[in-house]
């Protein structure tokens, strides 16, 4: 793999094959909550939906040397009373781990949520034995809020996850006028 800087861009429908390849990698797929392994057609439909004006989800691709090695998705909560929250998911193929791909994806997502989106709270779940992922999330201000025992099957075994969340560091809530 080349030693080029990581480039992060919005995923377009043409990236469907890359997304299917990355999330279909057995080492990546084991840490995702998707069934069955994602197909190129399914990814294309998802990315076409996300390309619509005012689409809710944001999917990013990270590239090294012009090749995709990671992706991240930001998915707003659908409930009216939780519109201030979003769930994030991130994946990096094994050969690109420890190369700055995850950090670049998290930085891009944090910039989006803190500077351009009206998101107060970002949530995620992470398997409790993925120490590098947990360290990455902590670096970006996520805190463990609690465990979920037996949360999901992984490699045929019930596995535990941590619920982690990050609150916007300086939410800008406008003050109400005195006569309101």
CSV table of N, CA and C in Angstrom, one decimal:
chain,number,residue,atom,x,y,z
A,1,UNK,N,0.8,-1.2,0.0
A,1,UNK,CA,0.0,0.0,0.0
A,1,UNK,C,0.9,1.2,0.0
A,2,UNK,N,0.6,2.2,-0.8
A,2,UNK,CA,1.4,3.4,-0.9
A,2,UNK,C,1.4,4.3,0.4
A,3,UNK,N,2.5,5.0,0.6
A,3,UNK,CA,2.5,5.9,1.8
A,3,UNK,C,2.1,7.3,1.4
A,4,UNK,N,0.9,7.4,0.8
A,4,UNK,CA,0.3,8.7,0.5
A,4,UNK,C,-0.6,9.2,1.6
A,5,UNK,N,-0.9,10.5,1.7
A,5,UNK,CA,-1.9,10.9,2.7
A,5,UNK,C,-3.3,10.4,2.4
A,6,UNK,N,-4.0,10.3,3.4
A,6,UNK,CA,-5.4,9.8,3.3
A,6,UNK,C,-6.3,10.9,2.8
A,7,UNK,N,-7.1,10.6,1.8
A,7,UNK,CA,-8.1,11.5,1.2
A,7,UNK,C,-9.5,11.0,1.6
A,8,UNK,N,-10.3,11.9,2.1
A,8,UNK,CA,-11.7,11.5,2.5
A,8,UNK,C,-12.6,12.3,1.6
A,9,UNK,N,-13.6,11.6,1.0
A,9,UNK,CA,-14.6,12.2,0.2
A,9,UNK,C,-15.9,11.5,0.4
A,10,UNK,N,-16.9,12.2,-0.1
A,10,UNK,CA,-18.3,11.7,0.0
A,10,UNK,C,-18.4,10.5,-0.9
A,11,UNK,N,-19.0,9.4,-0.5
A,11,UNK,CA,-19.2,8.3,-1.4
A,11,UNK,C,-20.3,8.5,-2.4
A,12,UNK,N,-20.0,8.2,-3.6
A,12,UNK,CA,-21.0,8.3,-4.7
A,12,UNK,C,-21.4,6.9,-5.2
A,13,UNK,N,-22.5,6.8,-5.9
A,13,UNK,CA,-22.9,5.5,-6.3
A,13,UNK,C,-21.8,4.7,-7.1
A,14,UNK,N,-20.9,5.3,-7.7
A,14,UNK,CA,-19.8,4.6,-8.4
A,14,UNK,C,-18.9,3.9,-7.4
A,15,UNK,N,-19.0,4.2,-6.1
A,15,UNK,CA,-18.1,3.6,-5.1
A,15,UNK,C,-18.7,2.3,-4.6
A,16,UNK,N,-19.8,1.9,-5.1
A,16,UNK,CA,-20.6,0.7,-4.6
A,16,UNK,C,-19.7,-0.5,-4.5
A,17,UNK,N,-18.9,-0.8,-5.6
A,17,UNK,CA,-18.0,-1.9,-5.6
A,17,UNK,C,-17.0,-1.8,-4.5
A,18,UNK,N,-16.4,-0.7,-4.3
A,18,UNK,CA,-15.4,-0.5,-3.2
A,18,UNK,C,-16.0,-0.7,-1.8
A,19,UNK,N,-17.2,-0.2,-1.6
A,19,UNK,CA,-17.9,-0.3,-0.3
A,19,UNK,C,-18.3,-1.8,-0.1
A,20,UNK,N,-18.7,-2.5,-1.1
A,20,UNK,CA,-19.0,-3.9,-0.9
A,20,UNK,C,-17.8,-4.7,-0.6
A,21,UNK,N,-16.7,-4.4,-1.3
A,21,UNK,CA,-15.4,-5.1,-1.1
A,21,UNK,C,-14.9,-4.9,0.4
A,22,UNK,N,-15.0,-3.6,0.8
A,22,UNK,CA,-14.5,-3.3,2.1
A,22,UNK,C,-15.3,-3.9,3.2
A,23,UNK,N,-16.6,-3.7,3.2
A,23,UNK,CA,-17.5,-4.2,4.2
A,23,UNK,C,-17.7,-5.7,4.2
A,24,UNK,N,-17.3,-6.3,3.0
A,24,UNK,CA,-17.4,-7.7,2.9
A,24,UNK,C,-16.2,-8.5,3.3
A,25,UNK,N,-15.1,-7.7,3.6
A,25,UNK,CA,-13.9,-8.3,4.1
A,25,UNK,C,-14.2,-9.0,5.5
A,26,UNK,N,-13.9,-10.3,5.6
A,26,UNK,CA,-14.3,-11.1,6.8
A,26,UNK,C,-13.8,-10.4,8.1
A,27,UNK,N,-12.7,-9.7,8.2
A,27,UNK,CA,-12.2,-9.1,9.4
A,27,UNK,C,-13.0,-7.8,9.6
A,28,UNK,N,-13.5,-7.2,8.6
A,28,UNK,CA,-14.3,-6.0,8.8
A,28,UNK,C,-15.8,-6.4,9.1
A,29,UNK,N,-16.3,-7.3,8.3
A,29,UNK,CA,-17.7,-7.7,8.4
A,29,UNK,C,-18.0,-8.2,9.8
A,30,UNK,N,-17.1,-8.9,10.4
A,30,UNK,CA,-17.3,-9.4,11.8
A,30,UNK,C,-17.6,-8.4,12.8
A,31,UNK,N,-17.2,-7.1,12.6
A,31,UNK,CA,-17.4,-6.0,13.5
A,31,UNK,C,-18.6,-5.1,13.1
A,32,UNK,N,-19.3,-5.5,12.1
A,32,UNK,CA,-20.5,-4.7,11.6
A,32,UNK,C,-21.7,-5.4,12.1
A,33,UNK,N,-22.8,-4.6,12.0
A,33,UNK,CA,-24.1,-5.2,12.4
A,33,UNK,C,-25.0,-5.4,11.2
A,34,UNK,N,-24.4,-5.8,10.1
A,34,UNK,CA,-25.2,-6.0,8.8
A,34,UNK,C,-25.3,-7.4,8.5
A,35,UNK,N,-26.5,-7.8,7.9
A,35,UNK,CA,-26.7,-9.1,7.4
A,35,UNK,C,-27.5,-9.0,6.1
A,36,UNK,N,-27.3,-9.8,5.2
A,36,UNK,CA,-26.1,-10.7,4.9
A,36,UNK,C,-24.9,-9.9,4.5
A,37,UNK,N,-23.8,-10.5,4.1
A,37,UNK,CA,-22.7,-9.6,3.6
A,37,UNK,C,-23.2,-8.7,2.5
A,38,UNK,N,-22.9,-7.4,2.5
A,38,UNK,CA,-23.4,-6.5,1.6
A,38,UNK,C,-23.0,-6.7,0.2
A,39,UNK,N,-23.9,-6.5,-0.7
A,39,UNK,CA,-23.7,-6.7,-2.1
A,39,UNK,C,-23.4,-5.4,-2.8
A,40,UNK,N,-22.8,-5.4,-4.0
A,40,UNK,CA,-22.6,-4.2,-4.7
A,40,UNK,C,-23.9,-3.5,-5.1
A,41,UNK,N,-24.9,-4.3,-5.5
A,41,UNK,CA,-26.2,-3.7,-5.8
A,41,UNK,C,-26.9,-3.0,-4.6
A,42,UNK,N,-26.7,-3.6,-3.5
A,42,UNK,CA,-27.3,-3.0,-2.2
A,42,UNK,C,-26.6,-1.7,-1.9
A,43,UNK,N,-25.3,-1.7,-2.0
A,43,UNK,CA,-24.5,-0.5,-1.8
A,43,UNK,C,-24.9,0.6,-2.8
A,44,UNK,N,-25.0,0.2,-4.1
A,44,UNK,CA,-25.3,1.2,-5.1
A,44,UNK,C,-26.7,1.9,-4.7
A,45,UNK,N,-27.7,1.1,-4.4
A,45,UNK,CA,-29.0,1.6,-4.0
A,45,UNK,C,-28.9,2.6,-2.8
A,46,UNK,N,-28.1,2.1,-1.8
A,46,UNK,CA,-27.9,3.0,-0.6
A,46,UNK,C,-27.2,4.3,-1.0
A,47,UNK,N,-26.2,4.2,-1.8
A,47,UNK,CA,-25.5,5.4,-2.2
A,47,UNK,C,-26.3,6.3,-3.1
A,48,UNK,N,-27.1,5.8,-4.0
A,48,UNK,CA,-28.0,6.6,-4.8
A,48,UNK,C,-29.0,7.3,-3.9
A,49,UNK,N,-29.5,6.6,-2.9
A,49,UNK,CA,-30.5,7.3,-2.0
A,49,UNK,C,-29.8,8.4,-1.2
A,50,UNK,N,-28.5,8.2,-0.8
A,50,UNK,CA,-27.8,9.2,-0.1
A,50,UNK,C,-27.4,10.4,-1.0
A,51,UNK,N,-27.4,10.2,-2.3
A,51,UNK,CA,-27.0,11.3,-3.2
A,51,UNK,C,-28.2,12.2,-3.5
A,52,UNK,N,-29.4,11.9,-3.0
A,52,UNK,CA,-30.5,12.8,-3.2
A,52,UNK,C,-30.3,14.1,-2.4
A,53,UNK,N,-30.8,15.2,-3.0
A,53,UNK,CA,-30.8,16.4,-2.2
A,53,UNK,C,-31.5,16.2,-0.8
A,54,UNK,N,-30.9,16.7,0.2
A,54,UNK,CA,-31.4,16.7,1.5
A,54,UNK,C,-31.5,15.2,2.1
A,55,UNK,N,-30.7,14.3,1.6
A,55,UNK,CA,-30.7,13.0,2.1
A,55,UNK,C,-30.2,13.0,3.6
A,56,UNK,N,-30.6,12.2,4.4
A,56,UNK,CA,-30.3,12.2,5.8
A,56,UNK,C,-28.9,11.6,6.1
A,57,UNK,N,-28.6,10.5,5.5
A,57,UNK,CA,-27.3,9.8,5.8
A,57,UNK,C,-26.1,10.5,5.1
A,58,UNK,N,-25.0,10.4,5.7
A,58,UNK,CA,-23.7,10.8,5.1
A,58,UNK,C,-22.8,9.6,5.1
A,59,UNK,N,-22.3,9.2,3.9
A,59,UNK,CA,-21.3,8.1,3.8
A,59,UNK,C,-20.1,8.7,3.2
A,60,UNK,N,-19.0,8.4,3.9
A,60,UNK,CA,-17.6,8.9,3.4
A,60,UNK,C,-16.8,7.7,3.1
A,61,UNK,N,-15.8,7.9,2.2
A,61,UNK,CA,-14.8,6.9,1.7
A,61,UNK,C,-13.5,7.5,2.0
A,62,UNK,N,-12.6,6.7,2.5
A,62,UNK,CA,-11.2,7.1,2.8
A,62,UNK,C,-10.3,6.4,1.8
A,63,UNK,N,-9.4,7.1,1.1
A,63,UNK,CA,-8.6,6.6,0.1
A,63,UNK,C,-7.1,6.8,0.4
A,64,UNK,N,-6.3,5.8,0.1
A,64,UNK,CA,-4.8,6.0,0.1
A,64,UNK,C,-4.3,5.6,-1.3
A,65,UNK,N,-3.6,6.5,-1.9
A,65,UNK,CA,-3.1,6.2,-3.2
A,65,UNK,C,-4.2,5.9,-4.3
A,66,UNK,N,-5.3,6.6,-4.1
A,66,UNK,CA,-6.4,6.4,-5.1
A,66,UNK,C,-7.2,5.2,-4.9
A,67,UNK,N,-7.0,4.4,-3.8
A,67,UNK,CA,-7.7,3.1,-3.6
A,67,UNK,C,-8.5,3.3,-2.2
A,68,UNK,N,-9.7,2.8,-2.2
A,68,UNK,CA,-10.6,2.9,-1.0
A,68,UNK,C,-10.2,1.9,0.0
A,69,UNK,N,-9.9,2.3,1.3
A,69,UNK,CA,-9.5,1.4,2.3
A,69,UNK,C,-10.4,1.6,3.6
A,70,UNK,N,-11.4,2.5,3.6
A,70,UNK,CA,-12.2,2.7,4.7
A,70,UNK,C,-13.4,3.5,4.4
A,71,UNK,N,-14.5,3.3,5.2
A,71,UNK,CA,-15.7,4.1,5.0
A,71,UNK,C,-16.3,4.4,6.4
A,72,UNK,N,-17.1,5.4,6.4
A,72,UNK,CA,-17.8,5.8,7.6
A,72,UNK,C,-19.2,6.3,7.2
A,73,UNK,N,-20.2,6.1,8.1
A,73,UNK,CA,-21.5,6.6,7.9
A,73,UNK,C,-22.0,7.3,9.1
A,74,UNK,N,-22.8,8.3,8.8
A,74,UNK,CA,-23.5,9.1,9.9
A,74,UNK,C,-25.0,9.0,9.6
A,75,UNK,N,-25.7,8.5,10.5
A,75,UNK,CA,-27.1,8.2,10.3
A,75,UNK,C,-28.0,8.9,11.4
A,76,UNK,N,-28.7,9.9,11.0
A,76,UNK,CA,-29.5,10.7,12.0
A,76,UNK,C,-30.6,9.8,12.6
A,77,UNK,N,-30.9,10.0,13.9
A,77,UNK,CA,-32.0,9.3,14.6
A,77,UNK,C,-33.3,9.7,13.9
A,78,UNK,N,-34.2,8.7,13.7
A,78,UNK,CA,-35.4,9.1,13.0
A,78,UNK,C,-36.5,9.6,13.9
A,79,UNK,N,-36.4,9.4,15.2
A,79,UNK,CA,-37.5,9.9,16.1
A,79,UNK,C,-37.4,11.4,16.3
A,80,UNK,N,-38.6,12.0,16.3
A,80,UNK,CA,-38.7,13.5,16.4
A,80,UNK,C,-37.9,14.0,17.6
A,81,UNK,N,-38.1,13.3,18.7
A,81,UNK,CA,-37.5,13.8,20.0
A,81,UNK,C,-36.0,13.5,20.0
A,82,UNK,N,-35.4,12.8,19.0
A,82,UNK,CA,-34.0,12.5,19.0
A,82,UNK,C,-33.3,13.1,17.8
A,83,UNK,N,-33.9,14.1,17.2
A,83,UNK,CA,-33.3,14.6,16.0
A,83,UNK,C,-32.0,15.3,16.2
A,84,UNK,N,-31.6,15.5,17.4
A,84,UNK,CA,-30.3,16.1,17.8
A,84,UNK,C,-29.2,15.0,17.8
A,85,UNK,N,-29.6,13.8,17.6
A,85,UNK,CA,-28.6,12.7,17.7
A,85,UNK,C,-28.4,12.0,16.4
A,86,UNK,N,-27.3,11.3,16.3
A,86,UNK,CA,-26.9,10.5,15.1
A,86,UNK,C,-26.1,9.4,15.5
A,87,UNK,N,-26.1,8.3,14.7
A,87,UNK,CA,-25.3,7.1,15.0
A,87,UNK,C,-24.2,7.1,13.9
A,88,UNK,N,-23.0,6.8,14.4
A,88,UNK,CA,-21.9,6.7,13.4
A,88,UNK,C,-21.4,5.3,13.4
A,89,UNK,N,-21.0,4.9,12.2
A,89,UNK,CA,-20.3,3.6,11.9
A,89,UNK,C,-19.1,3.8,11.1
A,90,UNK,N,-18.1,3.0,11.4
A,90,UNK,CA,-16.8,3.2,10.7
A,90,UNK,C,-16.2,1.9,10.4
A,91,UNK,N,-15.5,1.7,9.3
A,91,UNK,CA,-14.8,0.5,9.0
A,91,UNK,C,-13.5,0.8,8.2
A,92,UNK,N,-12.5,0.0,8.5
A,92,UNK,CA,-11.2,0.2,7.9
A,92,UNK,C,-10.7,-1.2,7.6
A,93,UNK,N,-10.3,-1.5,6.4
A,93,UNK,CA,-9.8,-2.8,6.0
A,93,UNK,C,-8.5,-3.1,6.8
A,94,UNK,N,-8.2,-4.3,7.1
A,94,UNK,CA,-7.0,-4.6,8.0
A,94,UNK,C,-5.7,-4.1,7.4
A,95,UNK,N,-5.5,-4.1,6.1
A,95,UNK,CA,-4.2,-3.7,5.6
A,95,UNK,C,-4.0,-2.2,5.7
A,96,UNK,N,-5.1,-1.4,6.0
A,96,UNK,CA,-4.9,0.0,6.2
A,96,UNK,C,-5.0,0.5,7.6
A,97,UNK,N,-5.3,-0.5,8.5
A,97,UNK,CA,-5.3,-0.1,9.9
A,97,UNK,C,-4.0,0.4,10.4
A,98,UNK,N,-4.0,1.3,11.3
A,98,UNK,CA,-2.8,2.0,11.9
A,98,UNK,C,-2.0,2.8,10.8
A,99,UNK,N,-2.8,3.3,9.8
A,99,UNK,CA,-2.2,4.1,8.8
A,99,UNK,C,-2.9,5.5,8.7
A,100,UNK,N,-3.7,5.8,9.7
A,100,UNK,CA,-4.4,7.1,9.7
A,100,UNK,C,-5.7,7.1,9.0
A,101,UNK,N,-6.2,6.0,8.5
A,101,UNK,CA,-7.5,6.0,7.8
A,101,UNK,C,-8.6,6.2,8.7
A,102,UNK,N,-8.7,5.5,9.8
A,102,UNK,CA,-9.7,5.7,10.8
A,102,UNK,C,-9.7,7.1,11.4
A,103,UNK,N,-8.6,7.6,11.7
A,103,UNK,CA,-8.4,9.0,12.2
A,103,UNK,C,-9.0,10.0,11.2
A,104,UNK,N,-8.6,9.8,10.0
A,104,UNK,CA,-9.1,10.8,8.9
A,104,UNK,C,-10.6,10.7,8.8
A,105,UNK,N,-11.2,9.5,8.8
A,105,UNK,CA,-12.6,9.4,8.7
A,105,UNK,C,-13.3,10.0,10.0
A,106,UNK,N,-12.8,9.8,11.2
A,106,UNK,CA,-13.4,10.3,12.4
A,106,UNK,C,-13.3,11.9,12.4
A,107,UNK,N,-12.1,12.4,11.9
A,107,UNK,CA,-12.0,13.8,11.9
A,107,UNK,C,-13.0,14.5,10.9
A,108,UNK,N,-13.2,13.9,9.8
A,108,UNK,CA,-14.1,14.4,8.8
A,108,UNK,C,-15.6,14.3,9.4
A,109,UNK,N,-15.9,13.3,10.0
A,109,UNK,CA,-17.2,13.2,10.7
A,109,UNK,C,-17.4,14.2,11.8
A,110,UNK,N,-16.4,14.3,12.6
A,110,UNK,CA,-16.5,15.3,13.7
A,110,UNK,C,-16.6,16.7,13.1
A,111,UNK,N,-15.8,17.0,12.1
A,111,UNK,CA,-16.0,18.4,11.5
A,111,UNK,C,-17.4,18.6,11.0
A,112,UNK,N,-17.9,17.6,10.4
A,112,UNK,CA,-19.3,17.7,9.8
A,112,UNK,C,-20.3,17.9,11.0
A,113,UNK,N,-20.2,17.1,12.0
A,113,UNK,CA,-21.2,17.2,13.1
A,113,UNK,C,-21.0,18.5,13.9
A,114,UNK,N,-19.8,18.9,14.1
A,114,UNK,CA,-19.6,20.1,15.0
A,114,UNK,C,-19.7,21.4,14.2
A,115,UNK,N,-19.5,21.4,12.9
A,115,UNK,CA,-19.4,22.7,12.2
A,115,UNK,C,-20.6,22.9,11.2
A,116,UNK,N,-21.2,21.8,10.7
A,116,UNK,CA,-22.2,22.0,9.7
A,116,UNK,C,-23.5,21.4,10.0
A,117,UNK,N,-23.6,20.4,10.8
A,117,UNK,CA,-24.8,19.7,11.1
A,117,UNK,C,-25.4,20.2,12.5
A,118,UNK,N,-26.6,20.0,12.6
A,118,UNK,CA,-27.2,20.4,13.9
A,118,UNK,C,-27.3,19.1,14.8
A,119,UNK,N,-26.1,18.6,15.1
A,119,UNK,CA,-26.1,17.3,15.9
A,119,UNK,C,-25.4,17.6,17.2
A,120,UNK,N,-26.1,17.3,18.2
A,120,UNK,CA,-25.6,17.5,19.6
A,120,UNK,C,-24.9,16.2,20.1
A,121,UNK,N,-25.4,15.1,19.7
A,121,UNK,CA,-24.9,13.8,20.3
A,121,UNK,C,-24.6,12.8,19.2
A,122,UNK,N,-23.5,12.2,19.2
A,122,UNK,CA,-23.1,11.1,18.3
A,122,UNK,C,-23.0,9.8,19.1
A,123,UNK,N,-23.6,8.8,18.6
A,123,UNK,CA,-23.6,7.5,19.3
A,123,UNK,C,-23.0,6.4,18.5
A,124,UNK,N,-22.4,5.4,19.2
A,124,UNK,CA,-21.9,4.2,18.5
A,124,UNK,C,-21.9,3.0,19.4
A,125,UNK,N,-21.8,1.9,18.8
A,125,UNK,CA,-21.5,0.7,19.6
A,125,UNK,C,-20.2,0.1,19.1
A,126,UNK,N,-19.4,-0.5,20.0
A,126,UNK,CA,-18.1,-1.1,19.6
A,126,UNK,C,-17.9,-2.3,20.4
A,127,UNK,N,-17.5,-3.4,19.8
A,127,UNK,CA,-17.2,-4.6,20.5
A,127,UNK,C,-16.1,-4.3,21.6
A,128,UNK,N,-16.3,-4.9,22.8
A,128,UNK,CA,-15.5,-4.6,23.9
A,128,UNK,C,-14.0,-5.0,23.7
A,129,UNK,N,-13.8,-5.9,22.8
A,129,UNK,CA,-12.4,-6.4,22.6
A,129,UNK,C,-11.6,-5.7,21.5
A,130,UNK,N,-12.2,-4.7,20.9
A,130,UNK,CA,-11.6,-4.0,19.8
A,130,UNK,C,-10.9,-2.7,20.4
A,131,UNK,N,-9.8,-2.9,21.1
A,131,UNK,CA,-9.1,-1.9,21.9
A,131,UNK,C,-8.7,-0.7,21.0
A,132,UNK,N,-8.2,-1.0,19.8
A,132,UNK,CA,-7.7,0.1,19.0
A,132,UNK,C,-8.9,1.0,18.6
A,133,UNK,N,-10.0,0.4,18.2
A,133,UNK,CA,-11.2,1.2,17.9
A,133,UNK,C,-11.6,2.0,19.1
A,134,UNK,N,-11.7,1.4,20.2
A,134,UNK,CA,-12.1,2.2,21.4
A,134,UNK,C,-11.1,3.3,21.7
A,135,UNK,N,-9.9,3.1,21.5
A,135,UNK,CA,-8.9,4.2,21.7
A,135,UNK,C,-9.1,5.3,20.7
A,136,UNK,N,-9.4,5.0,19.5
A,136,UNK,CA,-9.7,6.0,18.5
A,136,UNK,C,-10.9,6.8,18.9
A,137,UNK,N,-11.9,6.2,19.3
A,137,UNK,CA,-13.2,6.9,19.7
A,137,UNK,C,-12.9,7.8,20.9
A,138,UNK,N,-12.2,7.3,21.8
A,138,UNK,CA,-11.8,8.1,23.0
A,138,UNK,C,-11.0,9.3,22.6
A,139,UNK,N,-10.1,9.2,21.7
A,139,UNK,CA,-9.3,10.3,21.2
A,139,UNK,C,-10.2,11.4,20.6
A,140,UNK,N,-11.3,11.0,20.0
A,140,UNK,CA,-12.3,12.0,19.5
A,140,UNK,C,-13.4,12.4,20.4
A,141,UNK,N,-13.2,12.1,21.7
A,141,UNK,CA,-14.1,12.6,22.7
A,141,UNK,C,-15.3,11.7,23.1
A,142,UNK,N,-15.3,10.5,22.6
A,142,UNK,CA,-16.4,9.6,22.9
A,142,UNK,C,-16.1,9.0,24.3
A,143,UNK,N,-17.1,8.7,25.0
A,143,UNK,CA,-17.0,8.1,26.4
A,143,UNK,C,-17.9,6.9,26.4
A,144,UNK,N,-17.4,5.9,27.1
A,144,UNK,CA,-18.2,4.7,27.3
A,144,UNK,C,-19.4,5.0,28.3
A,145,UNK,N,-20.6,4.8,27.8
A,145,UNK,CA,-21.7,5.0,28.6
A,145,UNK,C,-22.3,3.8,29.3
A,146,UNK,N,-21.9,2.6,28.8
A,146,UNK,CA,-22.3,1.4,29.4
A,146,UNK,C,-22.1,0.2,28.5
A,147,UNK,N,-22.2,-1.0,29.1
A,147,UNK,CA,-22.1,-2.2,28.3
A,147,UNK,C,-23.4,-2.8,27.9
A,148,UNK,N,-23.4,-3.5,26.8
A,148,UNK,CA,-24.5,-4.3,26.4
A,148,UNK,C,-24.0,-5.8,26.3
A,149,UNK,N,-24.4,-6.6,27.2
A,149,UNK,CA,-24.0,-8.0,27.3
A,149,UNK,C,-24.7,-8.8,26.2
A,150,UNK,N,-23.9,-9.7,25.5
A,150,UNK,CA,-24.5,-10.5,24.5
A,150,UNK,C,-25.2,-9.8,23.4
A,151,UNK,N,-24.7,-8.6,23.0
A,151,UNK,CA,-25.3,-7.7,22.1
A,151,UNK,C,-25.5,-8.3,20.7
A,152,UNK,N,-24.5,-9.0,20.2
A,152,UNK,CA,-24.6,-9.5,18.8
A,152,UNK,C,-23.7,-10.7,18.7
A,153,UNK,N,-24.2,-11.5,17.7
A,153,UNK,CA,-23.4,-12.7,17.4
A,153,UNK,C,-22.2,-12.3,16.5
A,154,UNK,N,-21.0,-12.8,16.9
A,154,UNK,CA,-19.8,-12.5,16.1
A,154,UNK,C,-19.0,-13.8,16.1
A,155,UNK,N,-18.7,-14.4,15.0
A,155,UNK,CA,-18.0,-15.6,14.8
A,155,UNK,C,-18.8,-16.7,15.6
A,156,UNK,N,-20.1,-16.7,15.6
A,156,UNK,CA,-20.9,-17.7,16.2
A,156,UNK,C,-21.0,-17.6,17.7
A,157,UNK,N,-20.6,-16.5,18.3
A,157,UNK,CA,-20.6,-16.4,19.8
A,157,UNK,C,-21.2,-15.0,20.1
A,158,UNK,N,-22.1,-15.1,21.2
A,158,UNK,CA,-22.6,-13.8,21.7
A,158,UNK,C,-21.5,-12.9,22.2
A,159,UNK,N,-21.4,-11.7,21.7
A,159,UNK,CA,-20.4,-10.8,22.1
A,159,UNK,C,-20.9,-9.5,22.7
A,160,UNK,N,-20.1,-8.9,23.6
A,160,UNK,CA,-20.5,-7.7,24.3
A,160,UNK,C,-20.0,-6.5,23.5
A,161,UNK,N,-20.7,-5.4,23.7
A,161,UNK,CA,-20.3,-4.1,23.1
A,161,UNK,C,-20.4,-3.0,24.2
A,162,UNK,N,-19.6,-2.0,24.0
A,162,UNK,CA,-19.8,-0.7,24.8
A,162,UNK,C,-20.7,0.2,24.0
A,163,UNK,N,-21.6,0.9,24.6
A,163,UNK,CA,-22.2,2.0,24.1
A,163,UNK,C,-21.3,3.2,24.3
A,164,UNK,N,-21.0,4.0,23.3
A,164,UNK,CA,-20.2,5.2,23.5
A,164,UNK,C,-20.9,6.3,22.9
A,165,UNK,N,-20.7,7.5,23.4
A,165,UNK,CA,-21.3,8.7,22.8
A,165,UNK,C,-20.4,9.9,23.0
A,166,UNK,N,-20.6,10.9,22.2
A,166,UNK,CA,-19.9,12.1,22.3
A,166,UNK,C,-20.9,13.3,22.1
A,167,UNK,N,-20.8,14.2,23.0
A,167,UNK,CA,-21.6,15.4,23.0
A,167,UNK,C,-20.8,16.5,22.3
A,168,UNK,N,-21.5,17.4,21.6
A,168,UNK,CA,-20.9,18.5,20.9
A,168,UNK,C,-20.2,19.3,22.0
A,169,UNK,N,-18.9,19.7,21.8
A,169,UNK,CA,-18.2,20.4,22.9
A,169,UNK,C,-18.7,21.8,23.2
A,170,UNK,N,-19.3,22.5,22.3
A,170,UNK,CA,-19.8,23.8,22.6
A,170,UNK,C,-21.1,24.0,21.8
A,171,UNK,N,-22.2,23.4,22.3
A,171,UNK,CA,-23.5,23.5,21.5
A,171,UNK,C,-23.9,25.0,21.5
A,172,UNK,N,-24.4,25.4,20.4
A,172,UNK,CA,-24.8,26.8,20.3
A,172,UNK,C,-26.4,26.8,20.3
A,173,UNK,N,-26.9,27.0,21.5
A,173,UNK,CA,-28.3,27.1,21.7
A,173,UNK,C,-28.6,28.6,21.9
A,174,UNK,N,-29.4,29.1,21.0
A,174,UNK,CA,-29.7,30.5,21.1
A,174,UNK,C,-30.6,30.9,22.3
A,175,UNK,N,-30.3,32.0,22.9
A,175,UNK,CA,-31.1,32.5,24.0
A,175,UNK,C,-32.4,32.9,23.6
A,176,UNK,N,-33.4,32.7,24.4
A,176,UNK,CA,-34.8,33.1,24.1
A,176,UNK,C,-34.9,34.6,24.4
A,177,UNK,N,-35.6,35.4,23.6
A,177,UNK,CA,-35.8,36.8,23.9
A,177,UNK,C,-36.5,36.9,25.3
A,178,UNK,N,-36.2,38.0,25.9
A,178,UNK,CA,-36.8,38.3,27.3
A,178,UNK,C,-38.3,38.3,27.2
A,179,UNK,N,-38.9,38.7,26.2
A,179,UNK,CA,-40.4,38.8,26.1
A,179,UNK,C,-41.1,37.6,25.5
A,180,UNK,N,-40.3,36.5,25.3
A,180,UNK,CA,-40.9,35.3,24.7
A,180,UNK,C,-41.7,34.5,25.7
